[in-house]
Short mmCIF file of C-alpha atoms (C1' of nucleotides) in Angstrom, two decimals:
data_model
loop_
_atom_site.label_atom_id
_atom_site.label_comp_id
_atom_site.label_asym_id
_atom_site.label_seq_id
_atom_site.Cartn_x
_atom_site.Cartn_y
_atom_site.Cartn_z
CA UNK A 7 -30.73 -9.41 1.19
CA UNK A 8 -32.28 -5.89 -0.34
CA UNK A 9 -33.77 -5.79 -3.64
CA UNK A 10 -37.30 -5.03 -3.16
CA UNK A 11 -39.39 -7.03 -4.11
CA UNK A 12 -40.61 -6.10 -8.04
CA UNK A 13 -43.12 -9.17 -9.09
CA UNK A 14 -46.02 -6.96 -9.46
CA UNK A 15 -44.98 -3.58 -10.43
CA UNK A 16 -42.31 -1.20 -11.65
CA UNK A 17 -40.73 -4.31 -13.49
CA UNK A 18 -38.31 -3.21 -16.63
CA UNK A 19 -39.82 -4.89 -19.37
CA UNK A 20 -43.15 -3.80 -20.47
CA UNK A 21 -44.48 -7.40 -22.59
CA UNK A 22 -44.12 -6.43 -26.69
CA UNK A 23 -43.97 -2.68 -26.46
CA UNK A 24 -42.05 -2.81 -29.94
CA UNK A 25 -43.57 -4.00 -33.33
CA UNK A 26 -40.22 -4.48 -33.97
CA UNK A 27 -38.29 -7.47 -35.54
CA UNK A 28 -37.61 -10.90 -33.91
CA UNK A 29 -33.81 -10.21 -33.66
CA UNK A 30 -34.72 -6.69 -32.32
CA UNK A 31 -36.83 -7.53 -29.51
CA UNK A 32 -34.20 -10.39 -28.76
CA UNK A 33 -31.47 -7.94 -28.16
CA UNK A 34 -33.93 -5.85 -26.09
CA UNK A 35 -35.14 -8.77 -23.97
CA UNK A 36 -31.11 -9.78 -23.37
CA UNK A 37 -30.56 -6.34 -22.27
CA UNK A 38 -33.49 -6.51 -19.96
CA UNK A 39 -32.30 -9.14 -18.31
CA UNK A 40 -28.43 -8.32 -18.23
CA UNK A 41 -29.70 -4.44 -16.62
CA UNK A 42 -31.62 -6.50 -13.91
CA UNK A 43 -28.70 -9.00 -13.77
CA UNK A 44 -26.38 -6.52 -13.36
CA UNK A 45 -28.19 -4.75 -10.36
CA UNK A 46 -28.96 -7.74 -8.26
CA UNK A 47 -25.57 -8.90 -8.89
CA UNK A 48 -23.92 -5.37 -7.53
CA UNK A 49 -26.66 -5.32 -4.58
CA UNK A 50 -26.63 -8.77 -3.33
CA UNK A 51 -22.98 -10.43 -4.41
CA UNK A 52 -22.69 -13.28 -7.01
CA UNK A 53 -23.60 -15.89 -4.11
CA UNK A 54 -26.70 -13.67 -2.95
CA UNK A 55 -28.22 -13.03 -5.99
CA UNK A 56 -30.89 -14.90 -7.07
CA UNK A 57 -32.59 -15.72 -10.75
CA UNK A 58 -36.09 -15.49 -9.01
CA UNK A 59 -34.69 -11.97 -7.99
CA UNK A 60 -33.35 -11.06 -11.44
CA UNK A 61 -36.23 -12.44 -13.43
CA UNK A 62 -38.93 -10.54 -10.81
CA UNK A 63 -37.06 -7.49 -11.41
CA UNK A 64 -36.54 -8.01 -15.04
CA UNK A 65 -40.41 -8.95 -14.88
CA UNK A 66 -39.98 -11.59 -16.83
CA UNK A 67 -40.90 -15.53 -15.32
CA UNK A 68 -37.16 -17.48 -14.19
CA UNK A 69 -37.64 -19.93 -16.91
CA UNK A 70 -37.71 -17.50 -19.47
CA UNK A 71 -34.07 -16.07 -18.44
CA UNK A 72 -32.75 -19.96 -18.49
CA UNK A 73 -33.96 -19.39 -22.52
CA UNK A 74 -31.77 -16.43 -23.06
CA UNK A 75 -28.99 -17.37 -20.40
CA UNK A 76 -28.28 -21.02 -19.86
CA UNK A 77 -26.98 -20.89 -16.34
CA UNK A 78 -26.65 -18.49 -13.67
CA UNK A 79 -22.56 -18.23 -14.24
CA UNK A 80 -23.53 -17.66 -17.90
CA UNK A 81 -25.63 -14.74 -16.89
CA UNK A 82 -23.09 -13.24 -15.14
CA UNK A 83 -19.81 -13.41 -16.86
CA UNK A 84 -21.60 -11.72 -19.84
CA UNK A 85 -22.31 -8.79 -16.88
CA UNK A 86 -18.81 -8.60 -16.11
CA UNK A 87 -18.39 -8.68 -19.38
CA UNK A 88 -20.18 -5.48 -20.46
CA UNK A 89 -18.83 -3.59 -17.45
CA UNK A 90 -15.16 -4.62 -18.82
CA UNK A 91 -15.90 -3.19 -22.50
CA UNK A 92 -17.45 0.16 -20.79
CA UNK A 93 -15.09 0.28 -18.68
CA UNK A 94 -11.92 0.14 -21.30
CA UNK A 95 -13.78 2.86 -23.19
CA UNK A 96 -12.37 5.68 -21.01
CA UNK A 97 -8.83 4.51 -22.34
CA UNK A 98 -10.02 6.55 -25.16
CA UNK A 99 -9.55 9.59 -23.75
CA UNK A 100 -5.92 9.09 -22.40
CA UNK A 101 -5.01 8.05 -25.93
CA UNK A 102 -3.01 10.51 -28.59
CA UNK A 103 -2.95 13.42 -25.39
CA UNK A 104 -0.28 16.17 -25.82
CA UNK A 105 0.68 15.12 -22.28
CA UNK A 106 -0.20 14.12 -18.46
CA UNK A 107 -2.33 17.43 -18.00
CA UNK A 108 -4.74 16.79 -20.26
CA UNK A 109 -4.47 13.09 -20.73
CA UNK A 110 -4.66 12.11 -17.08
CA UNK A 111 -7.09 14.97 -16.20
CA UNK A 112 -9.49 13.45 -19.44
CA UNK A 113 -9.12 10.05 -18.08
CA UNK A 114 -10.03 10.90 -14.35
CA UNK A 115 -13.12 12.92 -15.69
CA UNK A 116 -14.19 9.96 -18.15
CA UNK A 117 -13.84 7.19 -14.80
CA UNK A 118 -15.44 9.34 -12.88
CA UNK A 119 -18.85 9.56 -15.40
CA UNK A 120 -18.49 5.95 -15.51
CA UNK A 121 -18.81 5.77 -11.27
CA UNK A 122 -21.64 8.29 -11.35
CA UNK A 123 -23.72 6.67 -14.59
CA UNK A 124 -22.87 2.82 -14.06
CA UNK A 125 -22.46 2.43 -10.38
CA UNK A 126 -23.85 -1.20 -10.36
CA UNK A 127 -21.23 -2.12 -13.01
CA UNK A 128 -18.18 -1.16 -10.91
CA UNK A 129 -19.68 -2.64 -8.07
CA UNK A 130 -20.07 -5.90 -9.89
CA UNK A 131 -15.96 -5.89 -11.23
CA UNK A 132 -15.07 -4.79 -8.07
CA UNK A 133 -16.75 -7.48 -6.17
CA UNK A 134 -15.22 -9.96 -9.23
CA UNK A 135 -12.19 -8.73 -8.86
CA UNK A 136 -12.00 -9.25 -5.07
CA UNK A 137 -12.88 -12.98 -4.79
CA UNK A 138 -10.17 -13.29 -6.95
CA UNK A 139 -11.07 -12.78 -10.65
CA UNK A 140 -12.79 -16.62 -10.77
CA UNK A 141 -14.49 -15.61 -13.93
CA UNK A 142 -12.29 -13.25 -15.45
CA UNK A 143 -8.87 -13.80 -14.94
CA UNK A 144 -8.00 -14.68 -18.51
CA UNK A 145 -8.97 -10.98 -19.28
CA UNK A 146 -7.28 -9.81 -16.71
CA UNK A 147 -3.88 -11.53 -18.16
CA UNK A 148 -4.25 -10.33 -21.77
CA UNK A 149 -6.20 -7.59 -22.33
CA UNK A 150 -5.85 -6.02 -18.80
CA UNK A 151 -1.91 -6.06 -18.59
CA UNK A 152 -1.50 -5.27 -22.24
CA UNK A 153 -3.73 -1.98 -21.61
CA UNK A 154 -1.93 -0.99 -18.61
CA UNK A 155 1.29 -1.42 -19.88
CA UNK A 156 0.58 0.65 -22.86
CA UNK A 157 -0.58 3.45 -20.32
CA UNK A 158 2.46 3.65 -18.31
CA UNK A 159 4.43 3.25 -21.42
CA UNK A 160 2.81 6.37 -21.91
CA UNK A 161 3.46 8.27 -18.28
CA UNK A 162 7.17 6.58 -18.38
CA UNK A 163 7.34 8.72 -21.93
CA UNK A 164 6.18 12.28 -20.31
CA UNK A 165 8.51 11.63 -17.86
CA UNK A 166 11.39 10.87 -19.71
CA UNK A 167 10.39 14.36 -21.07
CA UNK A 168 10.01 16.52 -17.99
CA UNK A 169 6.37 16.94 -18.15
CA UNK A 170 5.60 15.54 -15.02
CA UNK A 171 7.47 14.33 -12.10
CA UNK A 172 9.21 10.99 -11.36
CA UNK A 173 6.39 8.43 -10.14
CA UNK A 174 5.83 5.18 -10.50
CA UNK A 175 3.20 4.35 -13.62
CA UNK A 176 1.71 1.14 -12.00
CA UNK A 177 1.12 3.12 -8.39
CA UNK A 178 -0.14 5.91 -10.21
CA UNK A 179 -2.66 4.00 -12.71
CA UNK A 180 -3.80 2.23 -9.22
CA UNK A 181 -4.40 5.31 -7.73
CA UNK A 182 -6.67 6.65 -10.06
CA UNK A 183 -8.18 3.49 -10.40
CA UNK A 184 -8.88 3.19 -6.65
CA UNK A 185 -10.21 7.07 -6.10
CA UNK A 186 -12.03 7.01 -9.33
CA UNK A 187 -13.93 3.64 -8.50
CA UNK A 188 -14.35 4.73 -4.63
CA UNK A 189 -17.19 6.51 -5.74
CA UNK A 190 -19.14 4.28 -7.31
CA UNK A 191 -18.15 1.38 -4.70
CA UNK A 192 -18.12 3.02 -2.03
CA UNK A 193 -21.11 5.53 -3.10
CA UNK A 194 -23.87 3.88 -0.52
CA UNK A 195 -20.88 5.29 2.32
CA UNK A 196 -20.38 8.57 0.72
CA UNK A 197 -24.13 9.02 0.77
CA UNK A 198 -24.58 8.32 4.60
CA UNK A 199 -21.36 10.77 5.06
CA UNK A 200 -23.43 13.56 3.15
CA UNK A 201 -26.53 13.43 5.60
CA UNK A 202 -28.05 10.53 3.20
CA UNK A 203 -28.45 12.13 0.29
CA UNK A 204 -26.76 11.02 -3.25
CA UNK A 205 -23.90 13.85 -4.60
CA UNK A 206 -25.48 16.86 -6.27
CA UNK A 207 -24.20 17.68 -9.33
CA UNK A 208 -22.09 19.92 -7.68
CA UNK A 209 -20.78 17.40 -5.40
CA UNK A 210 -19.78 15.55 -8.01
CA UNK A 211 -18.00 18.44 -9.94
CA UNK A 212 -16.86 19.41 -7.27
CA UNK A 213 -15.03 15.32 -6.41
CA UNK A 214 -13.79 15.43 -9.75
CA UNK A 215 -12.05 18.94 -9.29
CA UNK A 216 -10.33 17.46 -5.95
CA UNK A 217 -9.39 14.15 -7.70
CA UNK A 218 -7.60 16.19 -10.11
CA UNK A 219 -6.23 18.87 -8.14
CA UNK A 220 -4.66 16.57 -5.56
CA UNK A 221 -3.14 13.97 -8.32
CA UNK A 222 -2.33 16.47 -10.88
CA UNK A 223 -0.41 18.48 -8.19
CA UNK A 224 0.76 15.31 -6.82
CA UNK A 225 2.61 14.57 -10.48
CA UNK A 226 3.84 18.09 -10.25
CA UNK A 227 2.05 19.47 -13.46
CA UNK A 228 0.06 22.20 -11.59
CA UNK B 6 -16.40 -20.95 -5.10
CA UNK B 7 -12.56 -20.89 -4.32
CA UNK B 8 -11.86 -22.08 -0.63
CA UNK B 9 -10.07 -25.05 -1.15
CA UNK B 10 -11.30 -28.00 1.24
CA UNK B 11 -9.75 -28.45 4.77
CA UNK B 12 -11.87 -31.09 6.21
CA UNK B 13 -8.64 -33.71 6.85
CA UNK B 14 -5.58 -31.36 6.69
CA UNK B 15 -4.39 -27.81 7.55
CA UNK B 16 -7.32 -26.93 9.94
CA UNK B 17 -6.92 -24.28 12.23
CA UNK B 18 -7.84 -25.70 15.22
CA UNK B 19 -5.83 -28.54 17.03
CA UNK B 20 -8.34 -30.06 19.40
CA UNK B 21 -7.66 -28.98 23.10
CA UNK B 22 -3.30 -28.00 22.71
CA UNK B 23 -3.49 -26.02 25.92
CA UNK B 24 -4.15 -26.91 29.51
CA UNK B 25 -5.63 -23.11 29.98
CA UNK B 26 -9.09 -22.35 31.63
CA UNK B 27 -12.88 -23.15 30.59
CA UNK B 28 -12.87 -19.20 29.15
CA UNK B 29 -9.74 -18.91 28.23
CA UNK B 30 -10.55 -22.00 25.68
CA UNK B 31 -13.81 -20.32 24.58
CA UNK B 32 -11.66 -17.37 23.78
CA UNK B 33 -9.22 -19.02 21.65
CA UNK B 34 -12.25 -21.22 19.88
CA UNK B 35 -14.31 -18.15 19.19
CA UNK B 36 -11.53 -16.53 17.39
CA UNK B 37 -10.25 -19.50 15.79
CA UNK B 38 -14.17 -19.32 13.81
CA UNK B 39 -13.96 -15.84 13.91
CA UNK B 40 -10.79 -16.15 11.61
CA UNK B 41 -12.19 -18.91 9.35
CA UNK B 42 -14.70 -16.54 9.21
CA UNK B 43 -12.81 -13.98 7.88
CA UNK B 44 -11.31 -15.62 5.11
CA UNK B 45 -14.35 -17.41 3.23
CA UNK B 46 -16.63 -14.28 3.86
CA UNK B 47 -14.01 -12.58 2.23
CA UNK B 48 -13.50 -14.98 -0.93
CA UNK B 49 -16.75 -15.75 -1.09
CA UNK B 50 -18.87 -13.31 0.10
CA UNK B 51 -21.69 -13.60 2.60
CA UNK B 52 -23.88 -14.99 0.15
CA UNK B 53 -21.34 -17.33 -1.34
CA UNK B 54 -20.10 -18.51 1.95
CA UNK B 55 -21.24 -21.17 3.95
CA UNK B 56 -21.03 -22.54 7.90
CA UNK B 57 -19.94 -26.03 6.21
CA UNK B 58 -16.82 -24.05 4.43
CA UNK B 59 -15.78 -21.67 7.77
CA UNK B 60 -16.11 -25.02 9.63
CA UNK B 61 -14.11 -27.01 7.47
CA UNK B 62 -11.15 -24.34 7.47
CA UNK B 63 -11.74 -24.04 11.38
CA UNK B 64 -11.23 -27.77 11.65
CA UNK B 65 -14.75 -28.06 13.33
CA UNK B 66 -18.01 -29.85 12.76
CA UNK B 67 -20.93 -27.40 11.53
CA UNK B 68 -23.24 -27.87 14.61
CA UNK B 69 -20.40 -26.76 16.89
CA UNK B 70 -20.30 -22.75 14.72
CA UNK B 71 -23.52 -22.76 16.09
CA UNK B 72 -23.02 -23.21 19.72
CA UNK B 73 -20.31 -20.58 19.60
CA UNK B 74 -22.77 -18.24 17.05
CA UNK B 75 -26.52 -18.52 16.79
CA UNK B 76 -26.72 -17.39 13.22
CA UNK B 77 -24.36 -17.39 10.35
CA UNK B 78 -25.48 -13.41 10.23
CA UNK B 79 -24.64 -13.26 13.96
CA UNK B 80 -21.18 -14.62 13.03
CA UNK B 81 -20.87 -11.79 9.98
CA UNK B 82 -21.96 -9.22 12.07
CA UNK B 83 -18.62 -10.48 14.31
CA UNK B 84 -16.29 -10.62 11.73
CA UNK B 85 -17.54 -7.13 10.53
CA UNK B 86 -17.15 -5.32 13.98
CA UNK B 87 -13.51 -6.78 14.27
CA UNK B 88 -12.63 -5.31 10.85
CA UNK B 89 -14.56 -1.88 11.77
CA UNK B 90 -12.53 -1.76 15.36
CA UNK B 91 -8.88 -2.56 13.63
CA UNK B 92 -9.72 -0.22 10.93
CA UNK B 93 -10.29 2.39 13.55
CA UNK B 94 -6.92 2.07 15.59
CA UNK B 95 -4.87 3.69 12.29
CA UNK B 96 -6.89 7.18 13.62
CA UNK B 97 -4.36 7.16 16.52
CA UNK B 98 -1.82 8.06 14.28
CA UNK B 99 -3.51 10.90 12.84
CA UNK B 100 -4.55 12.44 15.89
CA UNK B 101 -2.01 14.77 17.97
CA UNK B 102 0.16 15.05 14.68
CA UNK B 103 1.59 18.72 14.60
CA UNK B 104 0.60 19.30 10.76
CA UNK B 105 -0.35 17.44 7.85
CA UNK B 106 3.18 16.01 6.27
CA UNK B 107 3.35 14.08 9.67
CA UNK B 108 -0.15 13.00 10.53
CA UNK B 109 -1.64 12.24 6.59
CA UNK B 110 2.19 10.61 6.04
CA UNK B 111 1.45 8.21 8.78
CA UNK B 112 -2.03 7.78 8.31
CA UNK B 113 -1.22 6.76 4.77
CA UNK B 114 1.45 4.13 6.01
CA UNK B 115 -0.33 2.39 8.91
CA UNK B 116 -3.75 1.76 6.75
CA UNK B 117 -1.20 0.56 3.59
CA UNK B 118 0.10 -1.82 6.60
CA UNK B 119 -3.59 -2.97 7.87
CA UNK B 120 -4.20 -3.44 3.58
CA UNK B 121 -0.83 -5.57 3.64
CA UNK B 122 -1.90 -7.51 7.10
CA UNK B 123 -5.43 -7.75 7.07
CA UNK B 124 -6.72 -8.05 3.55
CA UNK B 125 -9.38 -10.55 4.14
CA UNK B 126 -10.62 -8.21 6.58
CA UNK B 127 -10.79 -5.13 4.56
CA UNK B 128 -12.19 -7.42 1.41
CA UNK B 129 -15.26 -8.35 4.17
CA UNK B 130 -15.65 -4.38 5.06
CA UNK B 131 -15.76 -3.16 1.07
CA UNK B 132 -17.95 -5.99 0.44
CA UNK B 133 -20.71 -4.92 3.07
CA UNK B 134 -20.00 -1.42 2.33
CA UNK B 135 -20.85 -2.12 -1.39
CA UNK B 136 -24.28 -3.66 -0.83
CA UNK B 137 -25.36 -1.17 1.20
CA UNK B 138 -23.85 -1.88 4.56
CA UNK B 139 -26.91 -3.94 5.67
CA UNK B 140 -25.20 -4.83 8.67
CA UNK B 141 -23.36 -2.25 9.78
CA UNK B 142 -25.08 0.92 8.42
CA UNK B 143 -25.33 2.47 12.48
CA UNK B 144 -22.09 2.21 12.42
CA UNK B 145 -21.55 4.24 8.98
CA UNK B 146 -24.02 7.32 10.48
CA UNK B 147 -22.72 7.33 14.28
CA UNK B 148 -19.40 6.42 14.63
CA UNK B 149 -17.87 6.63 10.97
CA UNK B 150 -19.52 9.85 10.89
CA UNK B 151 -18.02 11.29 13.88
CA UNK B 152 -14.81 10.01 13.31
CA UNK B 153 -14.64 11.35 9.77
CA UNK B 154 -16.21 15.02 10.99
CA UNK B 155 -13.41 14.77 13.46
CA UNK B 156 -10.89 14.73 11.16
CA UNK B 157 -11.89 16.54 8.31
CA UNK B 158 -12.21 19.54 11.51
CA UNK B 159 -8.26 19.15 11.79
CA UNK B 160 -7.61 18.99 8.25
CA UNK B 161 -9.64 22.44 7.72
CA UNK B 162 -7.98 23.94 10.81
CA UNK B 163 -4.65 23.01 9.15
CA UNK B 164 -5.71 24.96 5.83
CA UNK B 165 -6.69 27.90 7.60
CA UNK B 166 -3.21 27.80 9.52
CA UNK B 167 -1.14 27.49 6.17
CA UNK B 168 0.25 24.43 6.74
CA UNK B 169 -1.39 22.29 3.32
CA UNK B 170 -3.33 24.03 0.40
CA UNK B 171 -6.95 24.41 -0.27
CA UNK B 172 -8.68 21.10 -0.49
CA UNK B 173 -11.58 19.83 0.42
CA UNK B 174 -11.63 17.39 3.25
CA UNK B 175 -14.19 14.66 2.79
CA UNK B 176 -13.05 14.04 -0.83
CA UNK B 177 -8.95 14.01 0.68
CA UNK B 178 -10.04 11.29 3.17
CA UNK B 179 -12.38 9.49 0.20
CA UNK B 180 -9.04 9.40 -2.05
CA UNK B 181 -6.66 8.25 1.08
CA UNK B 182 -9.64 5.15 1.95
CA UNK B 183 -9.42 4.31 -1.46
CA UNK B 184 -5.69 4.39 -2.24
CA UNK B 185 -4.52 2.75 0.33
CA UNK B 186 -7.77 0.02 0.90
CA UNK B 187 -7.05 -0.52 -3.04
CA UNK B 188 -3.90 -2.43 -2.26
CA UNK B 189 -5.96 -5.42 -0.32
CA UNK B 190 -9.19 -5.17 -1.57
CA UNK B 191 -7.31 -5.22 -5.43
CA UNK B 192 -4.68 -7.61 -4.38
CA UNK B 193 -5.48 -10.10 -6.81
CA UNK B 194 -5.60 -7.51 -9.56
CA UNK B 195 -2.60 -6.24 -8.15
CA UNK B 196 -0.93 -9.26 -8.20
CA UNK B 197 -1.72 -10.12 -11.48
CA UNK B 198 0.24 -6.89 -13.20
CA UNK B 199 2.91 -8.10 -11.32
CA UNK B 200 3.23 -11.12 -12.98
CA UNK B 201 1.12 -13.37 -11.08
CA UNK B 202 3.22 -12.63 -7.86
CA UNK B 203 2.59 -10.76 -4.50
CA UNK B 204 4.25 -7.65 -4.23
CA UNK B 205 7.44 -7.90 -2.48
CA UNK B 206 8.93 -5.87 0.49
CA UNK B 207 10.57 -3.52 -1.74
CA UNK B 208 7.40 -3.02 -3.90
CA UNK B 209 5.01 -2.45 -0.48
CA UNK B 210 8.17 0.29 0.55
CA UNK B 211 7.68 1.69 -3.05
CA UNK B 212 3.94 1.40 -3.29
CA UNK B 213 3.74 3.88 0.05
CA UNK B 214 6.22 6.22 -0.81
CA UNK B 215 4.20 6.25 -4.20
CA UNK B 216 1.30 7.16 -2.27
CA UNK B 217 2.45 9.17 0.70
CA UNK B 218 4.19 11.35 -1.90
CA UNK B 219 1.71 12.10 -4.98
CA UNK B 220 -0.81 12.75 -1.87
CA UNK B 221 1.52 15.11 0.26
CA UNK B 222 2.88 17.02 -3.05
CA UNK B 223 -0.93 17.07 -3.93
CA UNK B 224 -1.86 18.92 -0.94
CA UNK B 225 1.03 21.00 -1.72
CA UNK B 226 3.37 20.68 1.75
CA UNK B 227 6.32 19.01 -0.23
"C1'" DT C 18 -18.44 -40.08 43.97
"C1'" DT C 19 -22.53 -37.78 42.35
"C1'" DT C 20 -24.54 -33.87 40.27
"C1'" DT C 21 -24.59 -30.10 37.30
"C1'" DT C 22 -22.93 -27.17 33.90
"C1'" DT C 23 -20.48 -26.58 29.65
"C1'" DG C 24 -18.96 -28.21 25.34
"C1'" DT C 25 -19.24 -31.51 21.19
"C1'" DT C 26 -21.28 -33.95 17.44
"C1'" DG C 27 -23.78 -36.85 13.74
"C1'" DA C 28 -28.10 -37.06 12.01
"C1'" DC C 29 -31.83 -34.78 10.56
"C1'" DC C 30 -35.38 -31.13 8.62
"C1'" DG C 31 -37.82 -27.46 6.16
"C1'" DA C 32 -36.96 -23.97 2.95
"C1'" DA C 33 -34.88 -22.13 -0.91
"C1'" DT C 34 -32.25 -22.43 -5.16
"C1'" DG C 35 -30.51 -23.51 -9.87
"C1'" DG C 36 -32.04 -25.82 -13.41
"C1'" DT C 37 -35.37 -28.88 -16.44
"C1'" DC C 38 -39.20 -29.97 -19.25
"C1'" DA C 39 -43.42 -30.58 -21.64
"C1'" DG C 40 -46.70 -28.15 -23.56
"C1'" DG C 41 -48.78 -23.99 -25.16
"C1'" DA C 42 -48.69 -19.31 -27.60
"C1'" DC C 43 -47.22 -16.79 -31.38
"C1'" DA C 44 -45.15 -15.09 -35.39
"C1'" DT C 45 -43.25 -16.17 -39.82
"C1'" DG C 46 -42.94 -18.46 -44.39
"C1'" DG C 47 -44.95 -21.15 -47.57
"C1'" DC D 1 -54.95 -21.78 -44.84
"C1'" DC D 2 -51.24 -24.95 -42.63
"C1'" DA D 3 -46.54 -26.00 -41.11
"C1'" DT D 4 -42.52 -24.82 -38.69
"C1'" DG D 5 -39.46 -22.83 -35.83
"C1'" DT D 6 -39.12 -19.36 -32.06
"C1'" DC D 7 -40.52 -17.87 -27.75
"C1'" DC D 8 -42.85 -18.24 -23.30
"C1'" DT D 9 -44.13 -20.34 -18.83
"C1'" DG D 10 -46.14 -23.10 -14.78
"C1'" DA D 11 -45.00 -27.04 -12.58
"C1'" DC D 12 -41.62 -29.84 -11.10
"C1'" DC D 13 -37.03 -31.97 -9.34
"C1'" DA D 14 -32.52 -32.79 -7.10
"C1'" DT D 15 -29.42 -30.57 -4.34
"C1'" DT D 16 -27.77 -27.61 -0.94
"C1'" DC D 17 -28.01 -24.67 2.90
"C1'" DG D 18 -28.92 -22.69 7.55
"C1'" DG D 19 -30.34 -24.28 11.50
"C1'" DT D 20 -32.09 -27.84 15.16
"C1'" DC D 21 -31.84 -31.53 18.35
"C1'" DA D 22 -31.03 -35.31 21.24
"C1'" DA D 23 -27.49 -37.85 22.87
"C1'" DC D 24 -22.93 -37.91 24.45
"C1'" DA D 25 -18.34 -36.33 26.59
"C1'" DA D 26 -15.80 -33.62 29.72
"C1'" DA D 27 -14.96 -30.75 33.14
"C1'" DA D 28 -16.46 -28.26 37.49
"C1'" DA D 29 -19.05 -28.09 41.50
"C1'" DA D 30 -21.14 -30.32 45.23
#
DNA sequence: TTTTTTGTTGACCGAATGGTCAGGACATGG
DNA sequence: CCATGTCCTGACCATTCGGTCAACAAAAAA
């Protein structure tokens, strides 16, 4: 219920635009169909999307994604999928800081680009996530829990020497997890709070300043 | 896809256990659907559910979800307006608080306690939320609105009496939603990192004080 | 009791959905 | 050129879903 309707215009693949190789245009039709797959998926739920919906807005006919993707579940673990890889690359950024200040303010800033530039992603885990992980629990049993105990290895290490208060890693990770996320979740709410309109980049510098004034003051490093 | 079957056991409905009135009966059948409702929109998702699964876990035949609700969108719309309503009550406790530490500290424990009570519910409200509140979006831009405006008044009044430091209000409340609707909307994550078990008393006593103080220190009134 | 209103239910229906398939188009390699 | 494997697609199918309905049961009203 939403996603216009796209069979006759504004679809994202333009037929052959490339002279390109056969592997090449492969990988571009995938993609295609995994950016279309990935925004019917956040907009409509795993049970309201559609492949007439993807393919229409992929502009590409529905038998032609059951040639790339064999089923519908296939489709959309390798969505959930790319969101998990993009979504471990802001780990990057807390590795090999000096400490919490810069490590924790790096990481909030790097989640926070993710919300703004990969919305439909986040909304896609989230939703995932919240009928209970059916498709990705085994990642979030390995590679999941190993990350996150690494990371409050980490925090349990600053505090062990004094750079930031006592707090509890897990809560802490969870918190920036949740207020990061919220605004790519929970963006289509934040919108109708600000008179309709999507953040300004000024709105959104200025939601990244608050995220990190309240938790780095909240960790006592400010 | 979850939802395990309840057509022969565990239904929620015994037929006819009370000797009460015609309305009184309607009452107690309404909400009896109302929370089957609840729990496979919320696994599912309003796509993914379906009238045979809510009637199976309400121990009723199909036909009879429609006497009691014309349209399985009629019957969302329901479950939706109970969550919204619920969701609202935790204001109480923010209201007529004399400054922040009080009125945030309690506003943070009572929606941690709707998260830990009613997680279905809050899993239904994210979900509509995240695909653009199709349902509900008068009730994001007359009520929400107000209510937020309302508060984020107080909170600015109590900046401009001393009582908390500069911060700006919207993105305070965006970071308490989040943090404290992470804990049911996340559950299963949650649960996962610890260990494949629900968190325990002690851990929801220890995820609030988490909360309540990286929040209260991060507005600067501890 | 008889009548009327309210509640219950299995059987059924049209529409939509995920998926299949046979055949055609097209590029590549010989 | 032809042969071969890759890619594309309209038409089709089995299943499932939301919703309907007519008949039935039970209670209330008369």
């Amino acid at each position: 219920m939403r996603v216009q309707d796209e069979k006759n215009s504004n679809s994202l693949k333009n037929r052959r635009p490339n002279g390109g190789s056969r592997a090449k245009a492969r990988r571009e039709t995938e993609e295609t169909i995994l950016t279309a797959a990935e925004t019917v998926f956040a907009e409509a739920g795993f049970g309201g999307a559609t492949m007439q919906l993807i393919a229409d807005l992929a502009g590409l006919p529905k038998a032609n994604l059951h040639y790339y993707f064999d089923t519908k579940e296939a489709l959309y673990r390798r969505v959930v999928e790319r969101i998990f890889n993009i979504w471990l690359e802001a780990a990057d950024v807390f590795d090999g800081a000096a400490g919490p200040t810069e490590g924790i303010g790096a990481y909030i800033d790097a989640k926070m680009e993710i919300s703004r530039h990969h919305p439909n992603g986040s909304k896609v885990w989230a939703s995932e996530v919240m009928h209970g992980a059916p498709v990705i629990q085994d990642y979030l049993e390995t590679t999941l829990r190993d990350w996150t105990e690494g990371r409050c290895a980490v925090i349990r290490r600053w505090i062990s020497e004094g750079k930031m208060a006592q707090t509890d890693p897990h809560h802490l990770m969870y918190m920036l997890w949740a207020t990061t996320q919220h605004y790519a979740d929970f963006s289509h709410q934040i919108d109708t709070l600000n008179g309709g309109d999507p953040l300004s980049d000024a709105q959104w510098e200025a939601a990244k300043t608050s995220v990190k004034t309240i938790v780095l003051r909240g960790i006592g490093v400010l």
